[in-house]
Amino acid sequence: QVQFEEAGGGLVQPGGSLTLSCVASGDSSRSMTQGWFRQRPGNEHELVASITRAGFTNYAHTLKDRFTIYRDYDNNRLYLQIKNLKPEDTAVYYCNSASRDWPWGQGTQVTVSS
């Protein structure tokens, strides 16, 4: 069983930046492709970015210019940097394996509003 704990969200003005963090428990989480997801109100979880064990990254097509995913292997942490935040980025952000193998954590709320 792998558990995730996300942090770093908040209320941000349009154009601002945030870096979200995620800590995963369990040794098996170190070897998997990890991903950041978001869930906007009324929608399903949407994969926004993923990173393999080797560090290869992939992004949702419309987000790749503003989102950067990276991981700290030593501490088994995952990060998502978001620049130039837009109101449509408002969502709860979660981490998980890219294939959604594990239960969702609490997520971290990102609200973009002036």
Coordinates of C-alpha atoms in Angstrom, one line a residue:
Q1 CA 0.0 0.0 0.0
V2 CA 1.3 3.4 -0.9
Q3 CA -0.1 6.6 0.6
F4 CA 0.3 10.1 -0.6
E5 CA 0.3 13.5 1.2
E6 CA 0.1 16.6 -0.9
A7 CA 0.9 20.2 0.2
G8 CA 1.6 23.6 -1.1
G9 CA -1.7 24.8 -2.4
G10 CA -3.4 28.1 -1.6
L11 CA -5.1 31.2 -3.0
V12 CA -3.0 32.8 -5.7
Q13 CA -3.7 35.7 -8.0
P14 CA -3.7 35.1 -11.8
G15 CA -0.2 35.2 -13.1
G16 CA 1.3 33.9 -9.9
S17 CA 3.2 30.7 -9.2
L18 CA 3.1 27.8 -6.8
T19 CA 5.1 24.7 -6.1
L20 CA 3.2 21.7 -4.9
S21 CA 4.8 18.9 -3.0
C22 CA 3.9 15.3 -2.4
V23 CA 5.5 12.7 -0.1
A24 CA 4.8 9.1 -0.8
S25 CA 5.1 6.3 1.7
G26 CA 6.3 2.8 0.8
D27 CA 9.3 1.7 -1.1
S28 CA 7.3 0.6 -4.1
S29 CA 6.5 4.2 -4.8
R30 CA 10.2 4.9 -5.7
S31 CA 10.1 2.7 -8.8
M32 CA 6.8 3.7 -10.3
T33 CA 6.0 6.4 -12.8
Q34 CA 4.5 9.2 -10.6
G35 CA 2.0 11.7 -11.7
W36 CA 0.2 14.9 -10.6
F37 CA -3.5 15.0 -11.2
R38 CA -6.1 17.6 -10.6
Q39 CA -9.8 17.5 -10.1
R40 CA -11.8 20.5 -11.0
P41 CA -15.4 20.9 -9.6
G42 CA -17.7 18.4 -11.3
N43 CA -14.9 16.7 -13.2
E44 CA -12.9 13.5 -12.9
H45 CA -9.2 13.3 -11.9
E46 CA -7.2 14.7 -14.8
L47 CA -3.5 13.7 -15.3
V48 CA -1.5 16.9 -15.7
A49 CA 2.0 15.6 -15.6
S50 CA 4.0 12.5 -15.0
I51 CA 7.6 11.5 -14.5
T52 CA 9.3 8.1 -14.8
R53 CA 11.8 6.5 -12.5
A54 CA 14.5 7.6 -15.0
G55 CA 13.2 11.2 -15.0
F56 CA 11.4 11.3 -18.3
T57 CA 8.5 13.7 -18.1
N58 CA 5.2 14.0 -19.9
Y59 CA 2.6 16.8 -19.7
A60 CA -1.0 17.4 -20.7
H61 CA -0.6 19.1 -24.1
T62 CA -2.1 22.5 -23.1
L63 CA -0.1 22.7 -19.8
K64 CA 3.4 21.8 -20.7
D65 CA 4.6 25.5 -21.0
R66 CA 3.5 26.3 -17.5
F67 CA 3.9 23.1 -15.5
T68 CA 7.1 21.4 -14.4
I69 CA 7.2 18.1 -12.6
Y70 CA 10.3 16.9 -10.8
R71 CA 11.1 14.4 -8.1
D72 CA 13.5 14.1 -5.2
Y73 CA 14.6 10.5 -5.2
D74 CA 16.5 10.6 -2.0
N75 CA 13.5 11.8 0.0
N76 CA 10.8 10.2 -2.2
R77 CA 9.1 13.5 -2.9
L78 CA 7.4 14.7 -6.0
Y79 CA 6.9 18.3 -7.0
L80 CA 4.8 20.3 -9.4
Q81 CA 5.8 23.9 -10.2
I82 CA 3.1 25.9 -11.8
K83 CA 3.7 29.3 -13.4
N84 CA 1.4 31.9 -14.8
L85 CA -1.5 30.5 -12.9
K86 CA -5.0 30.9 -14.5
P87 CA -8.4 30.8 -13.0
E88 CA -9.0 27.5 -14.9
D89 CA -6.2 26.0 -12.9
T90 CA -8.4 26.1 -9.8
A91 CA -8.7 22.5 -8.6
V92 CA -7.7 20.1 -6.0
Y93 CA -4.3 18.6 -6.9
Y94 CA -3.3 15.1 -6.2
C95 CA -0.3 12.8 -6.7
N96 CA -0.4 9.1 -7.4
S97 CA 1.1 6.6 -9.7
A98 CA 0.5 7.7 -13.3
S99 CA -1.7 4.6 -13.6
R100 CA -3.7 5.6 -10.5
D101 CA -2.9 2.4 -8.6
W102 CA -3.2 3.7 -5.1
P103 CA -5.9 5.4 -3.0
W104 CA -6.1 9.1 -3.4
G105 CA -4.8 11.3 -0.7
Q106 CA -6.4 14.5 0.6
G107 CA -5.0 16.6 -2.2
T108 CA -4.1 20.2 -1.9
Q109 CA -6.5 23.0 -3.0
V110 CA -5.3 25.6 -5.5
T111 CA -7.5 28.6 -6.0
V112 CA -6.6 31.2 -8.6
S113 CA -8.6 34.3 -8.2
S114 CA -8.1 38.1 -8.0

